[in-house]
Amino acid sequence: MRTDTADVDRLATPPAFQHLSLGRKLKNNLATTLFAAAFVLAVIPLLWVLFTLLQRGLTPLLSADWWSHSFYGLLPNDFGGGIYHALVGTLMQGLVTAVIAVPLGVMVGIYLIEYGRESRLARVATFMVDILSGLPSIVAGLFIYALWITTFGLTRSGFAVALALLLLMLPVVVRVTETMLLIVPDELREASYALGVSKWKTIVRIVLPTALSGILTGVMLGLARVLGETAPLLILVGYASSINFNLFQGEMASLPLTIFMERSTGTAAGDARMWGAALTLVVVIMLINLLATLLSKMVAVKTK
Amino acid sequence: MTDSTRAETRPAGTGEDTGAPRGVSAPSPGPEATISAPETTADAPGISSGKKVVRIGDRVFSSIATGSGAFVVVLIAAIGIFLLIRAVPALQVNQESFLFSGVWDTRNPSSLHFGVLYLAWITVASSLVALILAMPISCGIALFLTQYAPRNLARPFAYIVDLLAAVPSVIYGLWGFLVLAPVLKPIAMWMNTNLGFIPLFADGNSDTLISGGNVFTAGVVLAVMIIPTITGVSREVFQRTPTSHIEGALALGATRWEVVRTTVWPFGRNGFIGGSMLGLGRALGETMALTIILSATFDAPRYSIFDAGATFASKIALGSGEFNNNLQVGAYISAGLVLFIITFAVNALARWIESASGKGKE
């Protein structure tokens, strides 16, 4: 009996696998540690930036004035003031950008997936969308300056900013529409055609609603990214410390521009406002991201 | 249009029911639809003849879609053309060699002096510092997320890295100059004293070792900003490593590290390089962070990473105060045109490498 179990033991255990040599084991552990450390290393600046913002920018956000007043009439050394003027500017510019960028970008996406597959124009357009997504924001600003202000002779305004932001948001919308339309199963389109529905109605009534939640999320994420852009603002609109609801005329504040302008005051009060505006900008961006997640859950097509 | 509205109501209802691809629900309205098909033929009586049905709605919609596609192509062309048109008059009156001089003095519109040599150095140097720091870290993160992280944590972890891209560049600028630069100062000092015999680590053209407004700080901040770009692309290619390769290596007794070295890395290498090029493109065009971090100076660079100055992008951003005369603007637009051409080339190359790597491995 004893010998039998010993035999079984011997067969099952040792020769099946070789022991790892120490060197290989060490190398493996070293690599694992390094890769995990790389991840940790990337998280550090993120937490650090957020901590800095909270530490230096939270105080002004806690007062009610911050959300209901502007910086109008404040001297560089005066503490206080509110970010309302910049919020208005940022949200208005963002809204106009989205209103133009979304239909245009979705149509480009529809063209690329539903109409132009494999055609030469579609291939060129895909490439151009890639290039557009790598376009430096300052170049977008310069282009709008050359077009809108130098060529058309119009003035710097919030609308010119929205046009520049449009260039930066467009590729995001196109990308996301493309990805989402590709996921829509072909059976759905075929079923619709089989019912005698025309192609465009199939796209508008069947394909787009199916892809809607994904597209919406992408649009919001694109908007959140674009709202933090500062470079085109410097070129295309002047900064106003008061509220301006007119997109086509006059100087207009926005959160990124406020941060940049308050930095140049070089006073303690300006610093406080600068960090306050920076934290506000991040809060706005986070809210939009959150809204994107919520919206995508609400509009998502029910699969059960 | 009454015919068409009648025809469109029914399929719309089906569309909502079958929002998800349920093969089962499709057949039930089927017979009705076959009846409605002739109705839609009557939709466009003027055009339709025989069996081929051409609907006006379809024509309009497809033209809009195609037009939008063409618009994007025209847009990029327009950017190049408009920048060129506005740059030429200024280039014609420029008193300096545009590419081989670094002097920039556009305050007097009747005698413009502008060259991009110094701008090119600061732009390229800060982007390269960023790339050298970001490439290994991004590669490590991508490998960690695809090969090591527990499956249910990989997605939230990836989301955290993506959040780095959500922070606006102006905020990175503030943080980089006011918070990070003082922390980096001892490192910069150490490199300067111990490696100063190499020109790259020698004293810069201005007192930036103390203020931190140098290429080194800028590069570190840029690295943080491009890590999500490179990681995102690498993650995707590493994920596409065929499972059979990985399992094969594991079956032969390979450790995790050996799996990565022998299957994942060779498979994803080109994609990683493509992603790094995309990151480079982003770093070259980054504006606000550098506008805030880099100290301004008129002195010629000493080709050290402790130089101060401006990049193409930050020079334009800082020059916006001078935008009151077409010729002055033209000088900045010329710099913008160079930046556009460089980023165009880098991005195009990145896409080419990426697509080539995808095809070659199948």
XYZ file of C-alpha atoms in Angstrom:
666
model
C 0.000 0.000 0.000
C 2.645 2.427 1.017
C 4.789 1.871 -2.027
C 1.746 2.356 -4.239
C 0.964 5.828 -2.962
C 4.640 6.717 -3.145
C 4.625 5.714 -6.794
C 1.598 7.862 -7.525
C 3.198 10.784 -5.766
C 6.393 10.469 -7.664
C 4.698 10.314 -11.026
C 2.435 13.280 -10.469
C 4.763 15.833 -8.977
C 8.367 16.446 -9.890
C 9.071 15.966 -13.602
C 5.889 17.592 -14.921
C 7.313 21.113 -14.653
C 10.855 22.314 -14.355
C 11.702 24.755 -11.632
C 12.241 28.308 -12.826
C 15.859 29.261 -12.659
C 16.549 32.103 -10.265
C 17.597 34.452 -13.063
C 14.378 34.005 -14.998
C 12.315 34.427 -11.865
C 14.177 37.616 -10.948
C 13.794 39.042 -14.436
C 10.101 38.273 -14.409
C 9.585 39.924 -11.043
C 11.654 42.922 -12.057
C 9.597 43.413 -15.211
C 6.322 43.110 -13.313
C 7.488 45.677 -10.781
C 8.658 48.091 -13.489
C 5.393 47.924 -15.441
C 3.311 48.452 -12.333
C 5.617 51.311 -11.315
C 5.091 52.984 -14.706
C 1.372 53.002 -14.050
C 1.820 54.421 -10.567
C 4.201 57.029 -11.972
C 1.481 58.269 -14.328
C -1.110 58.483 -11.580
C 1.137 60.693 -9.421
C 0.922 63.850 -11.587
C -2.834 63.433 -11.940
C -3.385 63.319 -8.192
C -0.793 66.028 -7.701
C -2.515 68.416 -10.115
C -5.919 67.751 -8.540
C -4.498 68.223 -5.063
C -2.849 71.509 -6.069
C -6.113 72.768 -7.565
C -8.128 71.885 -4.485
C -5.547 73.263 -2.108
C -5.120 76.601 -3.845
C -8.431 77.115 -5.599
C -11.128 75.886 -3.281
C -11.550 78.981 -1.104
C -13.128 81.305 -3.717
C -15.453 78.542 -4.918
C -17.104 78.336 -1.528
C -18.571 81.834 -1.644
C -21.907 82.469 -3.327
C -20.512 85.576 -5.054
C -18.156 83.391 -7.069
C -21.043 81.874 -9.013
C -23.161 85.009 -9.407
C -20.741 87.902 -9.972
C -18.073 88.934 -12.444
C -14.650 90.510 -11.959
C -16.033 93.850 -13.116
C -14.538 96.841 -11.331
C -12.070 94.866 -9.238
C -8.608 96.345 -8.809
C -5.710 93.883 -9.107
C -5.252 93.836 -5.340
C -8.916 93.408 -4.432
C -9.896 89.972 -3.280
C -13.281 88.593 -4.207
C -15.168 88.706 -7.462
C -16.978 85.940 -9.250
C -16.474 83.677 -12.228
C -19.968 84.124 -13.685
C -18.766 86.143 -16.704
C -16.266 83.457 -17.654
C -18.773 80.648 -17.146
C -21.195 82.429 -19.465
C -18.499 82.846 -22.102
C -17.217 79.291 -21.886
C -20.679 77.745 -22.005
C -21.888 79.972 -24.860
C -18.810 79.332 -26.953
C -19.027 75.629 -26.208
C -22.698 75.500 -27.113
C -22.193 77.207 -30.478
C -19.243 74.935 -31.203
C -21.287 71.849 -30.424
C -24.296 73.035 -32.427
C -22.133 73.289 -35.557
C -19.713 70.454 -34.908
C -22.202 67.730 -34.039
C -24.369 67.670 -37.192
C -21.343 68.227 -39.402
C -19.242 65.592 -37.692
C -22.069 63.051 -37.598
C -22.695 63.603 -41.328
C -19.003 63.045 -42.072
C -19.148 59.865 -40.004
C -22.267 58.726 -41.882
C -20.570 59.432 -45.170
C -17.489 57.442 -44.221
C -19.412 54.386 -42.990
C -22.676 54.332 -44.924
C -21.871 55.912 -48.269
C -18.198 56.260 -49.006
C -16.819 52.892 -47.869
C -13.667 52.101 -49.851
C -14.083 55.104 -52.175
C -11.112 57.344 -52.780
C -12.776 60.410 -51.273
C -13.535 58.436 -48.112
C -9.930 57.360 -47.777
C -8.698 60.915 -48.257
C -11.333 62.202 -45.817
C -10.321 59.648 -43.179
C -6.732 60.762 -43.532
C -7.735 64.408 -43.273
C -9.751 63.723 -40.115
C -6.602 62.120 -38.688
C -4.600 65.213 -39.568
C -7.288 67.458 -38.143
C -7.186 65.553 -34.853
C -3.472 66.315 -34.634
C -3.898 69.987 -35.544
C -2.297 72.225 -32.915
C -4.919 74.472 -31.350
C -2.815 77.545 -32.035
C -2.815 76.757 -35.765
C -6.592 76.392 -35.677
C -6.698 79.840 -34.081
C -4.350 81.334 -36.663
C -6.370 79.857 -39.520
C -9.606 81.365 -38.220
C -7.758 84.653 -37.720
C -6.512 84.572 -41.322
C -9.981 83.671 -42.597
C -12.407 85.483 -40.330
C -10.525 88.601 -39.380
C -7.946 89.261 -42.086
C -9.894 88.004 -45.107
C -13.523 88.691 -44.170
C -12.621 91.790 -42.195
C -14.764 90.790 -39.212
C -13.847 91.569 -35.618
C -12.463 89.334 -32.918
C -15.383 87.814 -31.067
C -16.660 84.846 -29.132
C -18.000 83.428 -32.365
C -14.550 83.404 -33.968
C -13.408 81.359 -30.962
C -16.283 78.932 -31.488
C -15.176 78.485 -35.111
C -11.654 77.593 -34.019
C -12.953 75.194 -31.373
C -15.111 73.652 -34.085
C -11.977 72.575 -35.957
C -10.724 70.872 -32.815
C -14.000 69.195 -31.916
C -14.917 67.985 -35.402
C -12.437 65.081 -35.558
C -13.600 63.799 -32.158
C -17.240 63.716 -33.301
C -16.341 62.071 -36.616
C -14.235 59.391 -34.921
C -16.863 58.516 -32.396
C -19.661 58.426 -34.988
C -17.549 56.152 -37.180
C -16.842 53.710 -34.358
C -20.442 53.659 -33.221
C -21.914 53.199 -36.725
C -19.536 50.301 -37.314
C -20.935 48.549 -34.249
C -24.538 48.772 -35.536
C -25.202 45.273 -36.937
C -25.783 45.013 -40.678
C -28.820 42.784 -40.068
C -30.602 45.849 -38.751
C -29.995 47.769 -41.957
C -30.926 44.786 -44.091
C -34.155 44.261 -42.174
C -35.034 47.883 -42.740
C -34.271 47.742 -46.469
C -36.271 44.547 -46.735
C -39.248 46.446 -45.407
C -38.898 48.885 -48.256
C -37.508 51.725 -46.175
C -35.274 54.086 -48.076
C -31.609 54.305 -47.213
C -31.676 57.723 -45.621
C -34.650 56.884 -43.458
C -32.933 53.685 -42.418
C -29.948 55.740 -41.321
C -31.956 58.427 -39.560
C -34.563 56.189 -37.925
C -32.705 52.943 -37.311
C -28.937 53.281 -37.487
C -28.504 56.621 -35.726
C -30.825 55.868 -32.785
C -28.995 52.604 -32.216
C -25.664 54.408 -32.145
C -27.007 57.466 -30.346
C -25.795 56.796 -26.825
C -22.235 56.236 -27.968
C -22.257 59.298 -30.182
C -23.641 61.460 -27.371
C -20.937 60.305 -24.996
C -18.279 61.061 -27.578
C -19.721 64.488 -28.263
C -19.664 65.389 -24.589
C -16.126 64.142 -24.176
C -15.056 66.137 -27.226
C -16.768 69.221 -25.837
C -15.076 68.793 -22.471
C -11.689 68.621 -24.174
C -12.305 71.629 -26.364
C -13.544 73.873 -23.544
C -10.137 73.802 -21.886
C -8.339 75.110 -24.975
C -6.721 78.453 -24.384
C -4.458 79.185 -27.330
C -7.132 80.138 -29.909
C -8.767 82.399 -27.326
C -5.639 84.492 -26.991
C -5.686 85.266 -30.696
C -9.376 85.442 -31.429
C -11.058 87.332 -28.622
C -10.201 90.017 -26.118
C -10.728 89.455 -22.414
C -13.543 91.254 -20.629
C -13.873 91.250 -16.874
C -17.607 91.905 -17.219
C -20.443 89.799 -18.551
C -21.039 89.808 -22.309
C -23.861 87.789 -23.820
C -23.102 88.875 -27.376
C -21.079 86.279 -29.268
C -20.567 88.487 -32.298
C -19.419 91.688 -30.718
C -17.016 92.785 -28.101
C -14.634 91.144 -25.730
C -15.695 88.014 -23.980
C -14.334 86.143 -21.004
C -14.033 82.399 -20.686
C -12.523 80.188 -18.006
C -9.175 79.420 -19.719
C -8.718 83.041 -20.748
C -9.497 84.204 -17.209
C -6.827 81.897 -15.825
C -4.281 83.313 -18.244
C -5.259 86.934 -17.623
C -5.322 86.680 -13.829
C -1.867 85.139 -13.946
C -0.482 88.314 -15.474
C -1.730 90.479 -12.602
C 1.013 89.103 -10.353
C -0.856 89.858 -7.145
C -1.995 87.562 -4.344
C -5.618 88.385 -5.137
C -5.050 87.617 -8.810
C -3.397 84.341 -7.853
C -6.377 83.326 -5.761
C -8.725 84.117 -8.627
C -6.482 82.268 -11.057
C -6.500 79.040 -9.050
C -10.208 79.481 -8.405
C -10.865 79.781 -12.140
C -8.634 76.762 -12.793
C -10.542 74.620 -10.310
C -13.835 75.868 -11.764
C -12.697 74.849 -15.244
C -11.820 71.351 -14.055
C -15.154 71.109 -12.221
C -17.010 72.133 -15.399
C -15.096 69.567 -17.434
C -15.750 66.856 -14.864
C -19.454 67.708 -14.768
C -19.669 67.419 -18.546
C -17.874 64.074 -18.413
C -20.272 62.895 -15.720
C -23.239 64.078 -17.756
C -21.870 62.128 -20.710
C -21.857 58.921 -18.686
C -25.369 59.541 -17.371
C -26.748 60.444 -20.821
C -25.241 57.390 -22.418
C -26.924 55.200 -19.821
C -30.258 56.957 -20.266
C -30.369 56.850 -24.064
C -28.767 53.451 -24.416
C -30.826 51.074 -26.493
C -32.275 48.401 -24.272
C -30.942 45.049 -25.307
C -33.323 42.983 -23.196
C -45.754 63.844 -49.418
C -48.762 62.141 -47.760
C -47.712 58.844 -49.262
C -44.250 59.097 -47.909
C -45.345 60.014 -44.399
C -47.605 57.004 -44.336
C -44.788 54.829 -45.495
C -42.338 56.170 -42.993
C -44.443 55.798 -39.856
C -44.520 52.060 -39.915
C -40.825 51.302 -40.289
C -40.075 53.892 -37.658
C -42.159 51.964 -35.178
C -40.288 48.819 -36.078
C -37.058 50.630 -35.628
C -37.804 51.380 -32.028
C -38.984 47.868 -31.300
C -35.963 46.288 -32.896
C -33.547 48.798 -31.484
C -31.536 45.779 -30.526
C -30.994 43.252 -33.257
C -33.769 40.810 -32.493
C -34.194 38.568 -35.437
C -37.465 37.313 -34.004
C -39.438 40.521 -34.084
C -38.488 41.393 -37.637
C -40.642 38.835 -39.477
C -43.945 39.847 -37.887
C -44.285 43.243 -39.589
C -42.701 41.753 -42.684
C -45.844 40.928 -44.661
C -47.310 44.361 -44.066
C -44.157 45.982 -45.270
C -44.187 44.112 -48.556
C -47.541 45.695 -49.137
C -46.216 49.143 -48.356
C -43.284 48.807 -50.714
C -45.224 49.891 -53.822
C -46.384 52.919 -51.894
C -42.869 54.113 -51.436
C -42.274 53.670 -55.128
C -44.909 56.300 -55.661
C -42.902 58.483 -53.324
C -41.034 60.151 -56.161
C -43.276 59.846 -59.146
C -41.378 62.265 -61.343
C -38.062 60.472 -61.154
C -38.934 56.820 -60.747
C -39.289 54.875 -63.894
C -39.592 51.122 -64.077
C -38.064 49.171 -61.250
C -35.183 51.405 -60.188
C -36.473 53.701 -57.473
C -34.673 56.973 -56.872
C -35.980 58.803 -53.856
C -35.431 62.516 -53.491
C -34.763 62.121 -49.764
C -32.019 59.641 -50.491
C -30.391 61.919 -53.012
C -30.437 64.923 -50.730
C -29.165 62.967 -47.754
C -26.349 61.268 -49.594
C -25.262 64.580 -51.122
C -25.181 66.199 -47.694
C -23.144 63.307 -46.333
C -20.739 63.319 -49.266
C -20.518 67.081 -49.076
C -19.562 66.881 -45.412
C -16.901 64.319 -46.248
C -15.522 66.569 -48.961
C -15.716 69.540 -46.598
C -13.158 67.982 -44.255
C -10.759 67.535 -47.147
C -11.326 71.110 -48.299
C -10.860 72.319 -44.725
C -7.321 70.991 -44.405
C -6.451 72.386 -47.816
C -7.966 75.720 -46.797
C -5.869 75.838 -43.633
C -2.687 75.399 -45.637
C -3.717 77.839 -48.359
C -4.950 80.611 -46.080
C -1.882 80.431 -43.876
C 0.313 80.548 -46.984
C -1.558 83.522 -48.489
C -1.193 85.483 -45.262
C 2.420 84.489 -44.698
C 3.808 85.440 -48.107
C 3.499 89.265 -47.886
C 5.305 89.265 -44.544
C 7.977 86.880 -45.803
C 8.608 89.201 -48.747
C 9.485 92.146 -46.527
C 11.340 90.060 -43.957
C 14.845 91.390 -43.325
C 16.174 88.102 -41.960
C 16.646 84.634 -43.331
C 13.395 83.008 -42.260
C 14.772 79.523 -41.668
C 18.356 80.246 -40.607
C 18.017 83.214 -38.330
C 16.655 83.246 -34.821
C 16.110 86.978 -34.431
C 12.493 87.911 -33.826
C 11.601 91.573 -33.790
C 8.270 92.422 -35.357
C 7.483 95.508 -33.303
C 8.106 97.803 -36.252
C 5.865 96.814 -39.185
C 7.991 98.710 -41.710
C 11.097 96.727 -40.834
C 10.246 93.179 -39.895
C 12.906 90.845 -38.542
C 11.860 87.286 -38.020
C 13.465 83.859 -38.253
C 12.440 80.564 -36.745
C 15.761 78.916 -35.918
C 15.582 79.450 -32.140
C 11.913 78.564 -32.077
C 12.687 75.338 -33.910
C 15.374 74.392 -31.369
C 13.176 74.977 -28.320
C 10.226 73.200 -29.952
C 12.241 70.164 -30.986
C 14.289 69.973 -27.776
C 11.301 70.118 -25.416
C 9.366 67.599 -27.509
C 12.307 65.203 -27.593
C 12.840 65.441 -23.839
C 9.130 64.693 -23.457
C 9.336 61.749 -25.843
C 12.375 60.221 -24.134
C 10.602 60.372 -20.778
C 7.146 59.383 -21.961
C 7.962 56.469 -24.283
C 9.234 53.937 -21.706
C 6.609 54.948 -19.157
C 3.763 54.670 -21.683
C 5.052 51.331 -22.900
C 5.186 50.095 -19.305
C 1.665 51.304 -18.577
C 0.280 49.753 -21.743
C 1.931 46.411 -20.946
C 0.761 46.604 -17.362
C -2.821 47.333 -18.389
C -3.021 44.673 -21.093
C -0.894 41.854 -19.660
C -0.670 42.248 -15.902
C -3.579 44.176 -14.409
C -6.504 42.049 -13.195
C -9.107 41.983 -15.929
C -11.824 43.750 -13.975
C -9.424 46.526 -12.970
C -7.828 47.082 -16.384
C -10.690 49.254 -17.614
C -10.863 51.624 -14.621
C -7.070 51.846 -14.611
C -7.068 52.782 -18.288
C -9.734 55.380 -17.536
C -7.491 56.920 -14.887
C -4.640 57.274 -17.382
C -7.058 58.818 -19.890
C -8.031 61.388 -17.278
C -4.536 62.831 -17.666
C -5.621 63.998 -21.116
C -8.730 65.678 -19.717
C -6.739 68.246 -17.722
C -6.498 71.436 -19.818
C -3.015 72.418 -20.892
C -3.233 75.833 -19.250
C -3.585 74.063 -15.905
C -0.598 71.848 -16.644
C 1.267 75.062 -17.349
C 0.402 76.585 -13.979
C 1.164 73.377 -12.127
C 4.369 72.830 -14.092
C 5.768 76.273 -13.438
C 4.535 76.996 -9.917
C 4.531 73.522 -8.342
C 6.642 71.090 -10.342
C 9.537 73.363 -11.345
C 10.704 73.970 -7.728
C 10.683 70.202 -7.160
C 12.682 69.590 -10.337
C 15.236 72.250 -9.448
C 17.569 69.980 -7.421
C 17.531 67.410 -10.219
C 18.339 70.091 -12.770
C 21.123 71.455 -10.538
C 22.584 67.987 -10.084
C 22.584 67.312 -13.832
C 24.120 70.709 -14.436
C 26.986 70.248 -11.951
C 27.775 66.601 -12.685
C 27.057 66.383 -16.389
C 27.707 70.013 -17.266
C 30.691 69.068 -19.410
C 28.190 67.765 -21.981
C 26.853 70.837 -23.831
C 23.311 69.518 -23.487
C 23.487 69.900 -19.687
C 25.606 73.058 -19.591
C 24.274 76.425 -18.486
C 21.478 77.743 -20.641
C 21.092 81.161 -22.213
C 19.328 82.609 -19.188
C 19.056 82.090 -15.468
C 16.501 79.317 -15.752
C 18.181 76.888 -13.359
C 16.691 78.950 -10.552
C 13.345 79.896 -12.074
C 12.759 76.549 -13.747
C 11.490 78.183 -16.934
C 13.570 75.951 -19.163
C 13.275 73.224 -21.773
C 13.806 70.532 -19.127
C 10.764 71.515 -17.035
C 8.738 71.988 -20.218
C 9.746 68.517 -21.422
C 8.708 66.849 -18.164
C 5.296 68.524 -18.270
C 4.883 67.662 -21.954
C 5.734 64.056 -21.104
C 2.855 63.943 -18.629
C 0.579 65.406 -21.299
C 1.461 62.916 -24.052
C 1.521 59.765 -21.901
C -2.224 59.130 -22.406
C -1.859 59.484 -26.199
C 0.987 56.993 -26.475
C -0.530 54.648 -23.899
C -3.885 54.623 -25.673
C -2.457 53.556 -29.030
C -0.025 51.037 -27.504
C -2.747 49.500 -25.376
C -4.799 48.844 -28.471
C -2.010 47.140 -30.418
C -0.748 45.119 -27.456
C -4.289 43.923 -26.882
C -4.474 42.623 -30.421
C -1.632 40.148 -29.882
C -3.066 36.804 -31.018
C -4.071 34.740 -27.990
C -2.638 31.638 -29.654
C 0.842 33.200 -29.590
C 0.559 34.038 -25.898
C -0.866 30.662 -24.998
C 1.773 28.938 -27.084
C 4.523 30.736 -25.230
C 2.914 29.963 -21.872
C 2.581 26.304 -22.834
C 6.290 26.189 -23.536
C 6.851 27.337 -19.975
C 7.578 30.997 -20.560
C 7.263 33.444 -17.675
C 5.036 36.509 -18.049
C 8.047 38.615 -18.928
C 9.166 36.116 -21.547
C 5.665 36.119 -23.025
C 5.833 39.894 -23.310
C 9.324 39.816 -24.807
C 8.700 37.061 -27.321
C 5.098 37.661 -28.465
C 3.502 40.911 -27.309
C 6.416 43.251 -27.947
C 7.367 42.038 -31.447
C 3.705 42.162 -32.404
C 3.003 45.622 -31.017
C 6.335 47.355 -31.576
C 5.340 49.226 -34.722
C 2.064 50.328 -33.228
C 3.912 51.634 -30.202
C 6.262 53.623 -32.432
C 3.273 54.990 -34.347
C 1.642 56.013 -31.089
C 4.841 57.708 -29.974
C 4.876 59.701 -33.194
C 1.323 60.813 -32.466
C 2.497 61.881 -29.032
C 5.386 63.752 -30.629
C 2.939 65.561 -32.908
C 0.915 66.583 -29.882
C 4.014 67.785 -28.025
C 5.238 69.850 -30.993
C 1.944 71.732 -31.195
C 1.305 72.139 -27.473
C 0.878 75.798 -26.659
C -0.369 76.973 -23.306
C 1.720 74.832 -20.974
C 4.878 76.041 -22.691
C 3.684 79.636 -22.909
C 3.458 79.650 -19.137
C 6.534 77.562 -18.314
C 9.233 78.865 -20.645
C 10.938 82.098 -19.639
C 11.147 84.642 -22.426
C 14.555 85.681 -23.684
C 16.017 87.406 -26.709
C 19.370 85.640 -26.344
C 20.493 82.955 -28.718
C 20.109 79.447 -27.303
C 23.212 77.567 -26.198
C 21.653 74.281 -27.236
C 21.329 73.103 -23.656
C 18.176 71.682 -22.081
C 18.371 74.567 -19.616
C 17.752 77.112 -22.378
C 14.850 79.512 -22.186
C 12.945 80.855 -25.175
C 9.756 80.055 -27.017
C 8.378 77.316 -29.233
C 6.538 78.004 -32.487
C 3.229 77.715 -30.686
C 4.090 79.692 -27.569
C 5.678 82.473 -29.636
C 2.441 82.896 -31.551
C 0.362 82.837 -28.368
C 2.598 85.448 -26.739
C 2.600 87.563 -29.887
C -1.167 87.930 -29.968
C -0.750 91.377 -28.440
C 0.991 92.503 -31.638
C -1.866 91.417 -33.887
C -2.867 94.804 -35.221
C -1.301 94.934 -38.651
C -1.518 92.339 -41.430
C 2.252 92.282 -41.891
C 2.967 91.740 -38.205
C 0.358 88.998 -38.073
C 1.917 87.579 -41.219
C 5.198 87.003 -39.390
C 3.419 84.908 -36.774
C 1.353 83.165 -39.424
C 4.602 82.185 -41.165
C 5.710 80.515 -37.943
C 2.283 78.872 -37.705
C 2.649 77.581 -41.252
C 5.961 75.912 -40.392
C 4.338 74.337 -37.324
C 1.400 73.159 -39.450
C 3.717 71.540 -41.985
C 5.782 69.817 -39.274
C 2.770 68.460 -37.377
C 1.141 67.405 -40.650
C 4.235 65.418 -41.584
C 4.639 63.846 -38.137
C 0.973 62.881 -37.889
C 0.898 61.488 -41.412
C 3.987 59.413 -40.655
C 2.421 58.176 -37.410
C -0.735 57.008 -39.189
C 1.314 55.364 -41.891
C 3.408 53.410 -39.399
C 0.286 52.393 -37.505
C -1.608 51.176 -40.554
C 1.455 49.414 -41.949
C 1.961 47.571 -38.663
C -1.652 46.406 -38.688
C -1.400 44.904 -42.173
C 2.004 43.300 -41.951
C 1.181 40.963 -39.097
C -1.887 39.231 -40.453
